[in-house]
Coordinates of C-alpha atoms and ligand atoms in Angstrom, one line a residue:
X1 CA -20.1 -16.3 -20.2
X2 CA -20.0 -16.3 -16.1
X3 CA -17.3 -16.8 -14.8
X4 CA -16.9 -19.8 -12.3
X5 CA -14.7 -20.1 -9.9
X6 CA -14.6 -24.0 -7.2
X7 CA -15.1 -23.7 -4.0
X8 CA -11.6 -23.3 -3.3
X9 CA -11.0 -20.8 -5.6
X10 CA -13.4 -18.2 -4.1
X11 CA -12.2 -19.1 -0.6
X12 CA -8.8 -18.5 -1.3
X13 CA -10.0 -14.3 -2.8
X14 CA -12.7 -14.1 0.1
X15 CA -10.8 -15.3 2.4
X16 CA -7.4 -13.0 1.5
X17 CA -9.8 -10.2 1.8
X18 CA -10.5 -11.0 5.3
X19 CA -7.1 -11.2 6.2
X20 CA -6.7 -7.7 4.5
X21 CA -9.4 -6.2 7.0
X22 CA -7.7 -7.9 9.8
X23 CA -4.4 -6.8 9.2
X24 CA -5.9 -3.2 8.6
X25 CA -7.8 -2.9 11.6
X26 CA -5.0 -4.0 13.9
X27 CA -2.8 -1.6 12.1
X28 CA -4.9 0.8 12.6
X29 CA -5.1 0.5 16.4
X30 CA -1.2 0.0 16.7
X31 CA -0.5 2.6 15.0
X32 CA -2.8 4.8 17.2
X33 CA -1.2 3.2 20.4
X34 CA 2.3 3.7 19.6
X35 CA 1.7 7.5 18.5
X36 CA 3.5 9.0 22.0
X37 CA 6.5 6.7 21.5
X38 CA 7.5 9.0 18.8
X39 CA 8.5 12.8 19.3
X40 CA 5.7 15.5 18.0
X41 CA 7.8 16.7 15.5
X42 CA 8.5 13.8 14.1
X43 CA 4.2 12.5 14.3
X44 CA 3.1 13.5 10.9
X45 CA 4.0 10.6 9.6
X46 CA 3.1 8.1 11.9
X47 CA -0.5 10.3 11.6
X48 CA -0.4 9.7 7.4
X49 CA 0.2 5.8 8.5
X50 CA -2.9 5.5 10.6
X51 CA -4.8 7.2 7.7
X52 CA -3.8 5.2 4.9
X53 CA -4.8 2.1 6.9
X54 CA -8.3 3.5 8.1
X55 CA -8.6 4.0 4.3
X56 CA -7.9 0.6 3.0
X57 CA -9.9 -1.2 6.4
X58 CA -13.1 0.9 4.5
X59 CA -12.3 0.1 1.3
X60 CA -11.5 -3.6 2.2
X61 CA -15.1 -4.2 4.0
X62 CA -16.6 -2.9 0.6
X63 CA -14.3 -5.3 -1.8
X64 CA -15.3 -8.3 0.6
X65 CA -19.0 -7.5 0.9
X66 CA -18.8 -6.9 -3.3
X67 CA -17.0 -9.9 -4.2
X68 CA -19.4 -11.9 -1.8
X69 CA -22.6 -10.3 -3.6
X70 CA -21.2 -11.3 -6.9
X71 CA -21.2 -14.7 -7.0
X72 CA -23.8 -17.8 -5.9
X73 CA -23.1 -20.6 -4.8
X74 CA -24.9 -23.7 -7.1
X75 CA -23.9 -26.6 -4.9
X76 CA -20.9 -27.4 -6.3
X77 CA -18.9 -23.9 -7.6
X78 CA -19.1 -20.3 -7.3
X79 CA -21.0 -18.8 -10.3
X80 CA -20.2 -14.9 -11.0
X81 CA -24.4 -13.9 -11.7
X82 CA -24.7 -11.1 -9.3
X83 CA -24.0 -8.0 -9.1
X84 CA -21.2 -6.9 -11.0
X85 CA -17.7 -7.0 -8.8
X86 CA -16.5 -2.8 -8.0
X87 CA -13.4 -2.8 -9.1
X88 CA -13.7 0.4 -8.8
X89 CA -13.1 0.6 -4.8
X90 CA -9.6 -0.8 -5.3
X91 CA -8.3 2.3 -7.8
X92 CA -9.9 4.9 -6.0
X93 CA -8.1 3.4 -2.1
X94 CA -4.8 3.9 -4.4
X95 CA -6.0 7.2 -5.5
X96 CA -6.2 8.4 -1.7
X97 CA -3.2 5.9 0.0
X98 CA -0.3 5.8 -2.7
X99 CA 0.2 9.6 -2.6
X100 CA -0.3 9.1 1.3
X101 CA 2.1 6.4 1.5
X102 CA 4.8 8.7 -0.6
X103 CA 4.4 11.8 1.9
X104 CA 5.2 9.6 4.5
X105 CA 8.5 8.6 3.1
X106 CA 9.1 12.4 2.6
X107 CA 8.4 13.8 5.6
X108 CA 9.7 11.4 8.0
X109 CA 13.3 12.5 6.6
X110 CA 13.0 16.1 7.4
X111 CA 14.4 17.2 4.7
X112 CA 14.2 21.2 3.5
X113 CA 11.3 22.9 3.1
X114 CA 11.8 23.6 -0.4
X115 CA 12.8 20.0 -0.9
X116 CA 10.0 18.5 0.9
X117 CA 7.6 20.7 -1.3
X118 CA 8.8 19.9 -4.6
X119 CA 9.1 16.1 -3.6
X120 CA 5.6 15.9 -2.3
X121 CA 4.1 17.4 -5.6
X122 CA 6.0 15.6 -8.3
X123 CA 5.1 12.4 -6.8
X124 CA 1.8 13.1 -5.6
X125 CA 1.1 14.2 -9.7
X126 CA 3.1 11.0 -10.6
X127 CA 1.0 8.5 -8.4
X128 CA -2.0 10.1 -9.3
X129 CA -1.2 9.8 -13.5
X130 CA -0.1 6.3 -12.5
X131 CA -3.6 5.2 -11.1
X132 CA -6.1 6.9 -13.4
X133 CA -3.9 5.6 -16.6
X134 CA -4.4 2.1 -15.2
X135 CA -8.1 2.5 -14.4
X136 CA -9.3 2.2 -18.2
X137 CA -6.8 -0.7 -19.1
X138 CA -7.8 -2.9 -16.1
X139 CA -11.7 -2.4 -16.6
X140 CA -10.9 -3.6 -20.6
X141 CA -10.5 -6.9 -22.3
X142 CA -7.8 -9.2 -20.9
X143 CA -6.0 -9.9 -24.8
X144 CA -7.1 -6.1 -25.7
X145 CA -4.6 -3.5 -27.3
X146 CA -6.4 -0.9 -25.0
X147 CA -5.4 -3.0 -21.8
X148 CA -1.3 -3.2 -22.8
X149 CA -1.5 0.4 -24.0
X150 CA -3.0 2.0 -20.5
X151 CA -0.4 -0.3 -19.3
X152 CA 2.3 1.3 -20.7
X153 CA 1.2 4.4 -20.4
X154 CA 0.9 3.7 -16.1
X155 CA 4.1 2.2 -16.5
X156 CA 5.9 5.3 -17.2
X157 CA 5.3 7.3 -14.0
X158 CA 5.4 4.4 -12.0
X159 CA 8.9 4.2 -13.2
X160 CA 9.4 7.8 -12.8
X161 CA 8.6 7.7 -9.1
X162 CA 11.5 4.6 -8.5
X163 CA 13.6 7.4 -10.8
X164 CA 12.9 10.0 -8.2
X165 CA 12.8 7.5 -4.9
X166 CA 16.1 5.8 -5.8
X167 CA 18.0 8.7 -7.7
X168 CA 17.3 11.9 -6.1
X169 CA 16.7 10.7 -3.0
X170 CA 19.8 9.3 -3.0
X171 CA 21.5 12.4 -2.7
X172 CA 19.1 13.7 0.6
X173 CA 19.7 10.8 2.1
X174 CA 23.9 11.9 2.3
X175 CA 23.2 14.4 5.1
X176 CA 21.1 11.2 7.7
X177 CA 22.7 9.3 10.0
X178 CA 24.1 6.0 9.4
X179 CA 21.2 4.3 11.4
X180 CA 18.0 6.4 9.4
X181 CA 20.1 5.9 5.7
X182 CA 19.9 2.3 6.3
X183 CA 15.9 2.1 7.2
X184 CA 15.1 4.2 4.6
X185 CA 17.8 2.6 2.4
X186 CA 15.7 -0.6 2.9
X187 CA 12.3 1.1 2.7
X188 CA 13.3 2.1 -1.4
X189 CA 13.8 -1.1 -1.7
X190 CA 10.6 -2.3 0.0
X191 CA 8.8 0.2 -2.1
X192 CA 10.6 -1.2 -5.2
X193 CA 9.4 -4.8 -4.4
X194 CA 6.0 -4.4 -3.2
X195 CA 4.8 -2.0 -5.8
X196 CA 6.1 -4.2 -8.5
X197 CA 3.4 -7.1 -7.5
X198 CA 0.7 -4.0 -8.8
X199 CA 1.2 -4.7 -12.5
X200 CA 2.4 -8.1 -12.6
X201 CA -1.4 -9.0 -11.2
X202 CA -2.6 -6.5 -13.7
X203 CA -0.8 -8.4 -15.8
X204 CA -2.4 -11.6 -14.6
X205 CA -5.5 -12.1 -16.9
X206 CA -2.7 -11.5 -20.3
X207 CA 0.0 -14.3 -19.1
X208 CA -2.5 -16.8 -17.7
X209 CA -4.8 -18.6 -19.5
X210 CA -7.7 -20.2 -17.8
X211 CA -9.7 -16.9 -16.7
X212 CA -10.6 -18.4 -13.1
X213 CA -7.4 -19.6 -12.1
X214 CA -5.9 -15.6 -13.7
X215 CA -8.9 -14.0 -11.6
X216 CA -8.0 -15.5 -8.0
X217 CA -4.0 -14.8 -9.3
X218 CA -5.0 -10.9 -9.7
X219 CA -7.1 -10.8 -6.7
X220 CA -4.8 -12.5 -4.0
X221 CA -1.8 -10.5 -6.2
X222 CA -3.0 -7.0 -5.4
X223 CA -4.4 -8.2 -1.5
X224 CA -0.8 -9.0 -0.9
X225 CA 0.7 -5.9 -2.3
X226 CA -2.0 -4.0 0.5
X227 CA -1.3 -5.7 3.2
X228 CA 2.8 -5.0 2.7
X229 CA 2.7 -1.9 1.1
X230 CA 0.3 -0.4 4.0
X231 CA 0.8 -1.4 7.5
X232 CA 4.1 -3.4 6.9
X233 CA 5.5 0.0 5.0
X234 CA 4.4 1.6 8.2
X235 CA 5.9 -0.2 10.7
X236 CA 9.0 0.5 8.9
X237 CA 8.3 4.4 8.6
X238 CA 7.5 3.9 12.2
X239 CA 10.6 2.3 13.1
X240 CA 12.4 5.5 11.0
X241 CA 10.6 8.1 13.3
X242 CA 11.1 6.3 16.3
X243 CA 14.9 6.2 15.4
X244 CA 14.9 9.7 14.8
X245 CA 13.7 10.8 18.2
X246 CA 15.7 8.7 19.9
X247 CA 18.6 10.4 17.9
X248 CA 16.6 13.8 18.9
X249 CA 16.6 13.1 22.8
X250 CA 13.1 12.1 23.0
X251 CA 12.0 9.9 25.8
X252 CA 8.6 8.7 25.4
X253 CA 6.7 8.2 28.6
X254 CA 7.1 4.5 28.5
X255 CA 10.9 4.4 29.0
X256 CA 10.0 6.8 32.2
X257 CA 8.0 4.1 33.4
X258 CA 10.3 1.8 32.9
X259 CA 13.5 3.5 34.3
X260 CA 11.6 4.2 37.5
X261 CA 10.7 0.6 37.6
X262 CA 14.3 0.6 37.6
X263 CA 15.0 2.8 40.7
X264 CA 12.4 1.4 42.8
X265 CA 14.0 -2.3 42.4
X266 CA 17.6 -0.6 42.8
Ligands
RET301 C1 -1.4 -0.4 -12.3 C2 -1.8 -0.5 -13.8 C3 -0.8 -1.2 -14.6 C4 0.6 -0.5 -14.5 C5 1.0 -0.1 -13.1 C6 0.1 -0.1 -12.1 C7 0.6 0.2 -10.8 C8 0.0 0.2 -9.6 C9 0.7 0.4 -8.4 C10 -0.1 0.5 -7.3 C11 0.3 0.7 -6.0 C12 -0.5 0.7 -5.0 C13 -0.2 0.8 -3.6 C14 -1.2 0.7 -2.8 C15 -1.1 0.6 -1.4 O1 -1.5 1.3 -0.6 C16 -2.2 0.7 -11.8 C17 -1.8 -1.7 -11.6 C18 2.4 0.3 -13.0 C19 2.2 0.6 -8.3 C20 1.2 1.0 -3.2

């Protein structure tokens, strides 16, 4: 059977998705604007930011332009008997941003080389298990055994990254200041929050009945986890680096400006 969804309904998902491309592309340009406020050293991140977001802003135009090809409008509702809706796009943005996202966390502490390296892979290998063990569950049956078992099976380096983000992490974090322990103090937690709206809209179809209202619920779920997880995650990294320079002595150009303002008036 097609799924229908009212009027309302496919506005609210075509219209979230809009607001995802929006928030993208600004991000995008902010992020490329702000670049010289922070010191070089401390620019890779701020570099992984702008990437993840050009990558979502692609991916986003495609979800919006394949949700809008999937359904007709009869008059009165939205009827699903187009072309199939890609799904697809959505797991493989994750498969490029979430290990991107995770690097930024890493680098912008500065932590050893060694440290850094052995961070980077483990969670890169555990973000990369998470996504392609969700892929097959969230393409199957809503009430299917296959669906809850992929999930469970996702589940268990998604949890492993929160073990490493929260527990060893924990004890890097020892040797920042006061100001950069509490950003990236709040960032875990961030990262805890936002990443748990992933599978509860996975989990959407199982806990809610009627399959339009559980389809809009999954849709909207994961456009908000994208919009937080990506440029409001970066603003925060940014805010990290920024610190961090300012600890380092660095004085972007814009403060120059601004201090000779300052003489001139004096
Ligand atoms: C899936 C499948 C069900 C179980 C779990 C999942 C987790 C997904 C997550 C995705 C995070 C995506 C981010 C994207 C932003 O750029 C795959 C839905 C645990 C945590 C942060």
């Amino acid at each position: 059977m097609n799924l229908t969804l009212s009027e309302g309904q496919f506005n609210l998902v075509y219209n979230s998705f809009s607001f995802v491309i929006a928030s993208m592309g600004a991000a995008l340009i902010f992020f490329l604007l702000v670049r010289n406020r922070v010191a070089p050293r401390h620019r890779m991140a701020i570099t992984l930011s702008t990437l993840v977001v050009a990558i979502a802003l692609y991916h986003y135009l495609r979800i919006f332009d394949s949700w809008s090809a999937a359904f007709t409008y009869d008059g009165t509702q939205y009827v699903q008997d187009g072309e199939p809706f890609n799904e697809g796009y959505r797991y493989v943005d994750w498969l490029l941003t979430v290990p991107l996202l995770l690097a930024e966390l890493v680098v912008v502490l500065k932590l050893t080389k060694d440290k850094t390296r052995s961070l980077l892979v483990r969670l890169t290998v555990a973000a990369i298990a998470m996504i392609l063990l969700g892929w097959p569950g969230e393409v199957s049956d809503p009430d299917s055994t296959a669906r809850a078992v992929w999930f469970i099976a996702s589940m268990i380096p998604f949890l492993y990254i929160l073990y490493v983000l929260f527990g060893e992490l924990g004890k890097s974090l020892e040797r920042q200041s006061a100001t950069v322990r509490k950003l990236v103090d709040g960032l875990r937690y961030i990262v805890l929050v936002t990443w748990s709206i992933y599978p509860l809209a996975y989990l959407a179809p199982t806990f809610i009945d009627d399959e339009a209202t559980a389809e809009v619920a999954r849709q909207v779920g994961y456009a908000i986890g994208d919009v937080v997880a990506k440029p409001l995650f970066g603003l925060l990294v940014l805010g990290i680096a920024m610190a961090k320079s300012r600890e380092d002595g660095y004085a972007p150009a814009l403060d120059d400006a601004h201090d000779d303002a300052e003489l001139v008036r004096s």
